[in-house]
Amino acid sequence: MTTGFFGDITKIPFEGADSQNMLAFHHYDPDEIVMGKRMEDHLRFAVCYWHNFAWPGGDPFGGQTFDRPWFPDRISDGMQAAKLKADVAFEMFTALGVPFYCFHDADVRPEGSNFAENTKNLNEIVDYFEQKQSETGMKLLWGTANLFSNRRFMSGAATNPDPDVFAYAAATVKTCIDATNRLGGENYVLWGGREGYETLLNTDLAREDQQLGRFINLVVEYKHKIGFKGTILIEPKPQEPTKHQYDYDVATVYGFLRRHCLENEVRVNIEQGHAILAGHSFEHELAMAGALGIFGSIDMNRNDYQSGWDTDQFPNNVPEMALAFYEIIKAGGFTTGGTNFDAKLRRQSLDPEDLLLAHIGGMDCCARGFKAAAAMYEEAALSNFVKDRYAGWSNPEAMKMLDGTYSLDDIAAYVEAADVNPDPVSGKQEYLENVVNRFL
Ligand code: XLS
Ligand code: NI
Ligand code: NI
């Protein structure tokens, strides 16, 4: 018995590039072998709960546009609504054939009147999820706590001036790690929703940094205490909702991790739209995480390049995906991480079918980009070029400059004695861009 929300659609088939059926995959075949591994195991797709099932379609100028049978205007019993929502969610996960899903506590359980009631509600839904996971084979990519929607968090969670809010947030994260652990989650995400400031006039930056550092350390200590095997991930974002978010970008988060001795414990979950808001490209953030050894997972969406906010649209730009997945492959690919669609419909896309079409398109787009990236990586034209470009560093005099043998005055003496007189070499950017285009 299904809920009937998606009519008679129960499974989206793979039909190949020539099919005109838009409720089929054209490029994503989970069983296709790329670089010796199934596509499903490379891409590790996840569907998010919040945008698909909890968001009513509002924007700053208007409220609900979607009509969903589990919304409060249709059912008043919160737990009954949460279970219907879960039924539909798992029907969608199954129809799409994605292996993973992700959720915040507030997406899945009714809001209680206090902390104890929230925990009780969450645990009741976790029981329900446990049963659904074993029926469907679905797995949890990550769990997380919503520490930004409720007004108690308006001035931050871990970085709140009020220690009671810090305590409430810490206690909430404990319940969410417990839930994630019970469901076999492969990661736990911390996106610093309101960890930032609106005005420096009321903010003690140094103190808030200390609070956030202690908070993340508490999370890591608890992870080890309960034997949670997943990876702890921080999701950088430069602004929105606060004017300035502390986890600005990958490099900023790395500095924070080093400052609080967390660099071997925490990795990053990089979102395309957040990279754009930070004035970077997605591939820049991915490459930076790879270079710093903290790459974890991705939130896959796209920002509108003309709007200065997090528009969370489904990806549809294959060349961009190719460059992104090229960096992911270079960073070693996903281990516990995956490709989570933190993306939402446009608020005019009212039909249940639109939820399926959005994900089909996003998955096909990622598959095309990934296959191009894999071919590019295997041919190694780009990486060989880079290797040759730095080849001079393997000569013994050059090595002495980096390994501590030479001091600044030794180098000056060497330059004079050997009459060092560098000859500039072409960076060949257009050639390299043309190489990339061969794969698209
Ligand atoms: C918001 C974030 C959020 C996190 C999870 O911009 O992308 O959705 O992924 O809290
Ligand atoms: Ni996200
Ligand atoms: Ni986001």
Short mmCIF file of C-alpha atoms and ligand atoms in Angstrom, two decimals:
data_model
loop_
_atom_site.label_atom_id
_atom_site.label_comp_id
_atom_site.label_asym_id
_atom_site.label_seq_id
_atom_site.Cartn_x
_atom_site.Cartn_y
_atom_site.Cartn_z
CA MET A 1 0.00 0.00 0.00
CA THR A 2 1.38 3.40 -0.94
CA THR A 3 0.07 6.80 0.08
CA GLY A 4 -0.76 7.53 -3.57
CA PHE A 5 1.00 10.91 -3.32
CA PHE A 6 2.99 10.19 -6.50
CA GLY A 7 0.03 8.54 -8.28
CA ASP A 8 1.09 5.21 -9.73
CA ILE A 9 4.80 6.09 -9.99
CA THR A 10 6.83 3.74 -7.80
CA LYS A 11 10.16 3.46 -9.66
CA ILE A 12 12.09 5.76 -12.01
CA PRO A 13 13.81 3.57 -14.59
CA PHE A 14 17.09 4.18 -16.43
CA GLU A 15 16.25 4.43 -20.15
CA GLY A 16 19.36 6.03 -21.68
CA ALA A 17 20.08 9.29 -23.50
CA ASP A 18 17.64 8.72 -26.38
CA SER A 19 14.53 8.19 -24.27
CA GLN A 20 11.90 10.92 -24.41
CA ASN A 21 10.33 9.79 -21.15
CA MET A 22 11.07 12.59 -18.69
CA LEU A 23 10.22 10.36 -15.73
CA ALA A 24 13.27 8.23 -16.52
CA PHE A 25 17.00 8.63 -16.05
CA HIS A 26 18.91 9.47 -19.21
CA HIS A 27 22.47 9.47 -17.87
CA TYR A 28 22.41 8.07 -14.34
CA ASP A 29 22.64 4.29 -14.44
CA PRO A 30 23.53 3.19 -10.89
CA ASP A 31 25.15 0.00 -12.19
CA GLU A 32 27.36 1.61 -14.83
CA ILE A 33 31.02 0.99 -14.01
CA VAL A 34 33.22 4.09 -14.05
CA MET A 35 36.85 3.92 -12.88
CA GLY A 36 36.24 0.36 -11.69
CA LYS A 37 33.27 1.16 -9.44
CA ARG A 38 29.47 1.42 -9.77
CA MET A 39 28.15 4.95 -10.31
CA GLU A 40 25.87 4.59 -7.29
CA ASP A 41 28.91 3.90 -5.11
CA HIS A 42 30.84 6.85 -6.51
CA LEU A 43 28.09 9.46 -6.31
CA ARG A 44 26.33 8.27 -3.14
CA PHE A 45 23.23 10.40 -3.78
CA ALA A 46 21.14 11.64 -0.88
CA VAL A 47 17.78 13.41 -0.79
CA CYS A 48 17.20 16.03 1.89
CA TYR A 49 14.07 16.06 4.01
CA TRP A 50 13.74 19.79 4.67
CA HIS A 51 13.30 21.40 1.25
CA ASN A 52 11.21 18.52 -0.11
CA PHE A 53 8.85 17.75 2.72
CA ALA A 54 9.03 20.50 5.36
CA TRP A 55 9.29 23.73 3.33
CA PRO A 56 5.85 25.15 2.44
CA GLY A 57 7.02 27.21 -0.57
CA GLY A 58 7.28 30.56 1.21
CA ASP A 59 9.58 33.47 0.39
CA PRO A 60 10.09 36.85 2.14
CA PHE A 61 6.99 38.20 0.36
CA GLY A 62 4.55 35.35 0.64
CA GLY A 63 3.74 32.16 2.49
CA GLN A 64 2.74 28.65 1.61
CA THR A 65 2.21 27.76 -2.04
CA PHE A 66 2.42 23.95 -1.79
CA ASP A 67 -0.54 21.77 -0.89
CA ARG A 68 0.77 18.73 0.97
CA PRO A 69 -1.47 16.31 2.85
CA TRP A 70 0.84 16.32 5.91
CA PHE A 71 0.90 20.13 6.34
CA PRO A 72 -0.87 21.59 9.42
CA ASP A 73 -3.74 22.98 7.33
CA ARG A 74 -4.57 19.38 6.36
CA ILE A 75 -3.81 17.39 9.58
CA SER A 76 -3.87 18.77 13.10
CA ASP A 77 -2.27 15.77 14.86
CA GLY A 78 1.47 16.47 14.64
CA MET A 79 2.69 12.90 15.07
CA GLN A 80 0.20 11.54 12.53
CA ALA A 81 1.38 14.22 10.08
CA ALA A 82 5.06 13.38 10.73
CA LYS A 83 4.41 9.71 9.95
CA LEU A 84 2.51 10.47 6.74
CA LYS A 85 5.37 12.77 5.73
CA ALA A 86 7.81 9.92 6.40
CA ASP A 87 5.71 7.52 4.32
CA VAL A 88 5.77 9.87 1.34
CA ALA A 89 9.47 10.67 1.84
CA PHE A 90 10.48 7.01 1.76
CA GLU A 91 8.25 6.44 -1.29
CA MET A 92 10.15 9.19 -3.06
CA PHE A 93 13.58 7.91 -1.98
CA THR A 94 12.62 4.46 -3.25
CA ALA A 95 11.19 5.72 -6.55
CA LEU A 96 14.40 7.66 -7.23
CA GLY A 97 16.59 4.75 -6.19
CA VAL A 98 18.88 6.96 -4.09
CA PRO A 99 20.79 5.09 -1.38
CA PHE A 100 20.75 7.90 1.24
CA TYR A 101 18.68 10.64 2.89
CA CYS A 102 19.44 13.48 5.36
CA PHE A 103 17.35 15.33 7.94
CA HIS A 104 17.25 17.92 10.74
CA ASP A 105 15.36 17.02 13.92
CA ALA A 106 12.83 19.79 13.26
CA ASP A 107 12.06 18.46 9.74
CA VAL A 108 10.88 15.10 10.94
CA ARG A 109 9.24 15.49 14.36
CA PRO A 110 6.44 17.73 15.61
CA GLU A 111 7.61 20.67 17.72
CA GLY A 112 7.05 19.95 21.42
CA SER A 113 6.43 22.45 24.20
CA ASN A 114 9.83 21.83 25.80
CA PHE A 115 13.12 19.97 25.38
CA ALA A 116 11.89 16.68 26.86
CA GLU A 117 8.87 16.61 24.56
CA ASN A 118 11.06 17.33 21.50
CA THR A 119 13.32 14.43 22.44
CA LYS A 120 10.37 12.11 22.95
CA ASN A 121 8.90 13.10 19.57
CA LEU A 122 12.24 12.68 17.82
CA ASN A 123 12.75 9.23 19.30
CA GLU A 124 9.28 8.13 18.21
CA ILE A 125 10.10 9.14 14.62
CA VAL A 126 13.53 7.49 14.81
CA ASP A 127 11.73 4.23 15.69
CA TYR A 128 9.58 4.73 12.62
CA PHE A 129 12.64 5.49 10.43
CA GLU A 130 14.43 2.41 11.74
CA GLN A 131 11.54 0.28 10.55
CA LYS A 132 11.40 2.07 7.17
CA GLN A 133 15.13 1.78 6.63
CA SER A 134 14.98 -1.96 7.15
CA GLU A 135 11.97 -2.28 4.80
CA THR A 136 13.52 -0.22 2.00
CA GLY A 137 17.29 -0.59 2.44
CA MET A 138 17.60 3.21 2.67
CA LYS A 139 20.57 4.55 4.66
CA LEU A 140 21.17 7.81 6.48
CA LEU A 141 23.96 9.95 5.00
CA TRP A 142 23.77 12.44 7.86
CA GLY A 143 21.66 13.80 10.62
CA THR A 144 21.78 17.34 11.99
CA ALA A 145 20.07 19.66 14.48
CA ASN A 146 18.07 22.69 13.43
CA LEU A 147 19.56 25.35 15.72
CA PHE A 148 18.32 28.31 13.70
CA SER A 149 14.53 28.35 13.12
CA ASN A 150 13.15 28.58 16.66
CA ARG A 151 13.26 32.12 18.10
CA ARG A 152 15.30 30.90 21.10
CA PHE A 153 18.24 30.67 18.66
CA MET A 154 17.81 34.15 17.15
CA SER A 155 21.14 35.40 18.62
CA GLY A 156 23.01 32.18 17.87
CA ALA A 157 23.17 28.70 19.37
CA ALA A 158 26.73 27.91 20.52
CA THR A 159 27.69 31.58 20.12
CA ASN A 160 24.70 32.97 22.02
CA PRO A 161 25.44 35.52 24.78
CA ASP A 162 23.08 33.52 27.03
CA PRO A 163 24.64 30.31 28.43
CA ASP A 164 21.18 28.73 28.70
CA VAL A 165 20.87 28.84 24.92
CA PHE A 166 24.32 27.21 24.60
CA ALA A 167 23.11 24.49 26.98
CA TYR A 168 19.83 23.98 25.12
CA ALA A 169 21.68 23.76 21.79
CA ALA A 170 24.27 21.31 23.18
CA ALA A 171 21.53 19.12 24.65
CA THR A 172 19.69 19.17 21.31
CA VAL A 173 22.83 18.15 19.42
CA LYS A 174 23.28 15.26 21.86
CA THR A 175 19.81 13.94 21.01
CA CYS A 176 20.47 14.35 17.28
CA ILE A 177 23.82 12.50 17.42
CA ASP A 178 22.07 9.74 19.36
CA ALA A 179 19.39 9.57 16.65
CA THR A 180 21.99 9.59 13.86
CA ASN A 181 23.97 6.87 15.61
CA ARG A 182 20.90 4.67 16.09
CA LEU A 183 20.06 4.99 12.40
CA GLY A 184 23.59 4.06 11.33
CA GLY A 185 24.24 7.55 9.92
CA GLU A 186 27.56 7.88 8.11
CA ASN A 187 28.17 11.50 9.12
CA TYR A 188 26.88 14.19 11.46
CA VAL A 189 26.64 17.74 10.07
CA LEU A 190 26.97 21.07 11.88
CA TRP A 191 25.92 24.01 9.76
CA GLY A 192 26.36 27.14 11.85
CA GLY A 193 22.86 28.47 11.15
CA ARG A 194 22.99 31.58 13.31
CA GLU A 195 26.60 31.35 14.49
CA GLY A 196 27.66 34.80 13.37
CA TYR A 197 26.67 38.38 14.04
CA GLU A 198 24.36 41.12 12.82
CA THR A 199 26.33 44.04 14.27
CA LEU A 200 29.75 44.30 15.92
CA LEU A 201 28.20 46.87 18.27
CA ASN A 202 26.65 44.10 20.40
CA THR A 203 29.13 41.28 19.73
CA ASP A 204 32.23 39.95 21.52
CA LEU A 205 34.04 38.15 18.69
CA ALA A 206 36.79 36.56 20.79
CA ARG A 207 34.32 35.14 23.30
CA GLU A 208 32.01 33.75 20.62
CA ASP A 209 34.97 32.00 18.95
CA GLN A 210 35.84 30.35 22.28
CA GLN A 211 32.23 29.25 22.77
CA LEU A 212 32.02 27.73 19.29
CA GLY A 213 35.38 25.97 19.73
CA ARG A 214 34.26 24.41 23.00
CA PHE A 215 30.90 23.42 21.49
CA ILE A 216 32.47 21.50 18.59
CA ASN A 217 34.94 19.86 20.99
CA LEU A 218 31.99 18.72 23.14
CA VAL A 219 30.45 17.14 20.03
CA VAL A 220 33.69 15.32 19.14
CA GLU A 221 34.18 14.11 22.74
CA TYR A 222 30.61 12.77 22.78
CA LYS A 223 31.06 11.05 19.42
CA HIS A 224 33.99 9.08 20.83
CA LYS A 225 32.22 8.43 24.12
CA ILE A 226 29.28 6.67 22.45
CA GLY A 227 31.39 5.06 19.72
CA PHE A 228 29.72 6.87 16.83
CA LYS A 229 31.72 5.84 13.75
CA GLY A 230 30.53 8.59 11.40
CA THR A 231 32.43 11.71 10.36
CA ILE A 232 31.71 15.08 11.97
CA LEU A 233 31.28 17.69 9.22
CA ILE A 234 31.09 21.48 9.38
CA GLU A 235 29.25 23.17 6.49
CA PRO A 236 30.80 26.56 5.63
CA LYS A 237 28.64 29.52 4.59
CA PRO A 238 29.65 33.20 4.55
CA GLN A 239 26.34 34.95 5.26
CA GLU A 240 22.57 34.35 5.47
CA PRO A 241 20.90 34.22 7.85
CA THR A 242 23.43 36.36 9.76
CA LYS A 243 25.24 39.25 8.11
CA HIS A 244 28.55 37.53 8.82
CA GLN A 245 28.78 33.79 9.52
CA TYR A 246 31.83 32.51 11.41
CA ASP A 247 32.21 29.41 9.18
CA TYR A 248 32.75 31.72 6.19
CA ASP A 249 34.46 29.31 3.78
CA VAL A 250 36.71 26.23 3.77
CA ALA A 251 39.90 28.15 4.56
CA THR A 252 38.23 29.99 7.45
CA VAL A 253 36.86 26.75 8.88
CA TYR A 254 40.33 25.20 8.64
CA GLY A 255 41.78 28.07 10.68
CA PHE A 256 39.03 27.58 13.26
CA LEU A 257 39.71 23.82 13.43
CA ARG A 258 43.45 24.39 13.93
CA ARG A 259 42.79 27.00 16.61
CA HIS A 260 40.68 24.53 18.57
CA CYS A 261 42.76 21.35 17.87
CA LEU A 262 39.99 19.82 15.75
CA GLU A 263 41.71 19.48 12.36
CA ASN A 264 42.02 15.70 12.63
CA GLU A 265 38.46 15.23 13.87
CA VAL A 266 36.27 17.38 11.64
CA ARG A 267 35.89 17.65 7.87
CA VAL A 268 33.80 19.89 5.66
CA ASN A 269 30.48 19.52 3.87
CA ILE A 270 30.76 21.92 0.93
CA GLU A 271 27.65 23.43 -0.67
CA GLN A 272 27.81 24.90 -4.18
CA GLY A 273 25.58 27.85 -3.34
CA HIS A 274 27.59 28.73 -0.24
CA ALA A 275 30.81 28.74 -2.27
CA ILE A 276 29.23 31.24 -4.67
CA LEU A 277 28.05 33.46 -1.78
CA ALA A 278 31.63 33.47 -0.46
CA GLY A 279 32.86 34.79 -3.81
CA HIS A 280 34.45 31.47 -4.78
CA SER A 281 33.67 28.81 -7.33
CA PHE A 282 32.47 25.42 -6.10
CA GLU A 283 35.64 23.82 -7.45
CA HIS A 284 37.78 26.31 -5.52
CA GLU A 285 36.20 25.21 -2.23
CA LEU A 286 36.53 21.53 -3.15
CA ALA A 287 40.16 21.94 -4.21
CA MET A 288 40.95 23.86 -1.01
CA ALA A 289 39.42 21.12 1.15
CA GLY A 290 41.37 18.51 -0.83
CA ALA A 291 44.61 20.45 -0.39
CA LEU A 292 44.03 20.85 3.37
CA GLY A 293 43.00 17.21 3.81
CA ILE A 294 39.53 17.98 5.19
CA PHE A 295 37.24 17.11 2.27
CA GLY A 296 34.14 15.25 3.46
CA SER A 297 30.87 15.59 1.59
CA ILE A 298 28.86 17.92 -0.68
CA ASP A 299 25.50 19.66 -0.68
CA MET A 300 24.59 19.76 -4.32
CA ASN A 301 22.60 22.70 -5.57
CA ARG A 302 23.29 25.82 -7.56
CA ASN A 303 22.90 29.47 -6.86
CA ASP A 304 21.43 31.91 -9.28
CA TYR A 305 24.45 34.01 -10.21
CA GLN A 306 22.48 37.26 -10.29
CA SER A 307 20.79 36.87 -6.89
CA GLY A 308 22.87 37.48 -3.80
CA TRP A 309 21.24 34.76 -1.71
CA ASP A 310 21.14 31.01 -1.28
CA THR A 311 18.61 30.07 -4.00
CA ASP A 312 19.21 26.30 -3.58
CA GLN A 313 18.24 25.33 -7.13
CA PHE A 314 18.75 21.89 -8.56
CA PRO A 315 21.99 21.61 -10.56
CA ASN A 316 21.68 21.86 -14.34
CA ASN A 317 25.10 22.97 -15.55
CA VAL A 318 27.13 19.98 -16.71
CA PRO A 319 30.45 21.79 -17.34
CA GLU A 320 30.36 23.14 -13.77
CA MET A 321 29.61 19.68 -12.40
CA ALA A 322 32.51 18.23 -14.37
CA LEU A 323 35.00 20.64 -12.79
CA ALA A 324 33.52 19.99 -9.35
CA PHE A 325 33.65 16.21 -9.62
CA TYR A 326 37.17 16.44 -11.05
CA GLU A 327 38.26 18.05 -7.77
CA ILE A 328 36.32 15.46 -5.77
CA ILE A 329 38.03 12.61 -7.63
CA LYS A 330 41.41 14.30 -7.06
CA ALA A 331 40.61 14.54 -3.34
CA GLY A 332 40.13 10.76 -3.30
CA GLY A 333 36.34 10.69 -3.85
CA PHE A 334 33.78 10.14 -1.12
CA THR A 335 34.47 7.87 1.83
CA THR A 336 31.67 8.51 4.34
CA GLY A 337 30.43 11.52 2.35
CA GLY A 338 28.06 11.75 -0.60
CA THR A 339 26.14 14.01 -2.96
CA ASN A 340 23.22 15.45 -0.98
CA PHE A 341 20.63 17.45 -2.91
CA ASP A 342 20.21 20.40 -0.57
CA ALA A 343 18.03 21.89 -3.31
CA LYS A 344 14.44 23.00 -3.51
CA LEU A 345 11.74 23.43 -6.11
CA ARG A 346 10.76 26.88 -7.28
CA ARG A 347 7.63 27.89 -5.36
CA GLN A 348 5.49 27.73 -8.51
CA SER A 349 6.37 24.05 -9.05
CA LEU A 350 3.31 22.71 -7.27
CA ASP A 351 2.92 19.16 -8.52
CA PRO A 352 4.17 16.08 -6.65
CA GLU A 353 5.71 15.05 -9.98
CA ASP A 354 7.89 18.19 -9.88
CA LEU A 355 9.76 16.75 -6.88
CA LEU A 356 10.68 13.69 -8.94
CA LEU A 357 11.57 15.65 -12.08
CA ALA A 358 13.85 17.95 -10.09
CA HIS A 359 15.85 15.07 -8.65
CA ILE A 360 15.96 13.13 -11.92
CA GLY A 361 17.45 16.18 -13.64
CA GLY A 362 19.92 16.81 -10.82
CA MET A 363 21.08 13.20 -10.75
CA ASP A 364 21.44 13.05 -14.54
CA CYS A 365 23.41 16.30 -14.52
CA CYS A 366 25.76 15.01 -11.80
CA ALA A 367 26.17 11.72 -13.66
CA ARG A 368 27.17 13.50 -16.89
CA GLY A 369 29.57 15.78 -15.04
CA PHE A 370 31.03 12.89 -13.10
CA LYS A 371 31.62 10.77 -16.20
CA ALA A 372 33.36 13.68 -17.93
CA ALA A 373 35.48 14.26 -14.82
CA ALA A 374 36.43 10.60 -14.58
CA ALA A 375 37.50 10.51 -18.25
CA MET A 376 39.51 13.70 -17.76
CA TYR A 377 41.16 12.25 -14.67
CA GLU A 378 41.98 8.94 -16.37
CA GLU A 379 43.51 10.56 -19.44
CA ALA A 380 45.70 12.60 -17.08
CA ALA A 381 46.44 15.33 -19.64
CA LEU A 382 45.69 17.98 -17.01
CA SER A 383 47.50 16.35 -14.12
CA ASN A 384 50.56 15.59 -16.23
CA PHE A 385 50.69 19.22 -17.27
CA VAL A 386 50.59 20.30 -13.62
CA LYS A 387 53.24 17.75 -12.70
CA ASP A 388 55.57 19.04 -15.43
CA ARG A 389 54.90 22.61 -14.41
CA TYR A 390 56.37 21.98 -10.95
CA ALA A 391 59.07 19.54 -12.08
CA GLY A 392 61.89 21.99 -11.25
CA TRP A 393 61.21 21.42 -7.55
CA SER A 394 62.73 17.95 -7.73
CA ASN A 395 66.21 19.27 -8.45
CA PRO A 396 68.52 19.14 -5.40
CA GLU A 397 69.19 22.88 -5.11
CA ALA A 398 65.46 23.58 -5.18
CA MET A 399 64.77 20.97 -2.52
CA LYS A 400 67.29 22.55 -0.16
CA MET A 401 65.18 25.71 -0.13
CA LEU A 402 62.16 23.86 1.24
CA ASP A 403 63.69 21.23 3.53
CA GLY A 404 65.41 23.76 5.79
CA THR A 405 68.97 23.21 4.49
CA TYR A 406 69.19 26.70 3.00
CA SER A 407 68.60 29.93 4.92
CA LEU A 408 67.69 33.17 3.22
CA ASP A 409 71.38 34.22 2.91
CA ASP A 410 72.35 30.73 1.58
CA ILE A 411 69.76 31.19 -1.14
CA ALA A 412 71.12 34.64 -1.96
CA ALA A 413 74.64 33.18 -2.24
CA TYR A 414 73.35 30.37 -4.48
CA VAL A 415 71.52 32.81 -6.79
CA GLU A 416 74.68 34.84 -7.19
CA ALA A 417 77.07 31.88 -7.63
CA ALA A 418 74.88 30.04 -10.15
CA ASP A 419 73.79 33.27 -11.86
CA VAL A 420 70.13 32.23 -11.50
CA ASN A 421 68.11 34.08 -14.14
CA PRO A 422 64.57 32.61 -14.53
CA ASP A 423 63.01 32.28 -17.96
CA PRO A 424 59.21 32.77 -17.82
CA VAL A 425 57.16 29.81 -19.13
CA SER A 426 53.61 29.91 -20.56
CA GLY A 427 50.81 28.95 -18.14
CA LYS A 428 48.81 27.66 -21.14
CA GLN A 429 45.39 28.38 -19.68
CA GLU A 430 43.59 28.40 -23.05
CA TYR A 431 45.19 25.10 -24.03
CA LEU A 432 44.04 23.55 -20.73
CA GLU A 433 40.52 24.94 -21.12
CA ASN A 434 40.41 23.39 -24.58
CA VAL A 435 41.48 20.06 -23.11
CA VAL A 436 38.58 20.26 -20.64
CA ASN A 437 36.17 21.01 -23.48
CA ARG A 438 37.09 17.76 -25.22
CA PHE A 439 35.34 15.92 -22.40
CA LEU A 440 32.10 17.90 -22.24
C1 XLS B 1 21.60 26.25 4.72
C2 XLS B 1 22.28 24.97 4.79
C3 XLS B 1 21.51 23.89 5.51
C4 XLS B 1 22.43 22.77 5.93
C5 XLS B 1 21.88 21.86 6.95
O1 XLS B 1 21.96 27.13 3.95
O2 XLS B 1 22.61 24.58 3.49
O3 XLS B 1 20.46 23.42 4.73
O4 XLS B 1 22.81 22.01 4.83
O5 XLS B 1 21.58 22.50 8.12
NI NI B 2 23.40 22.72 2.98
NI NI B 3 22.52 26.24 1.99
#
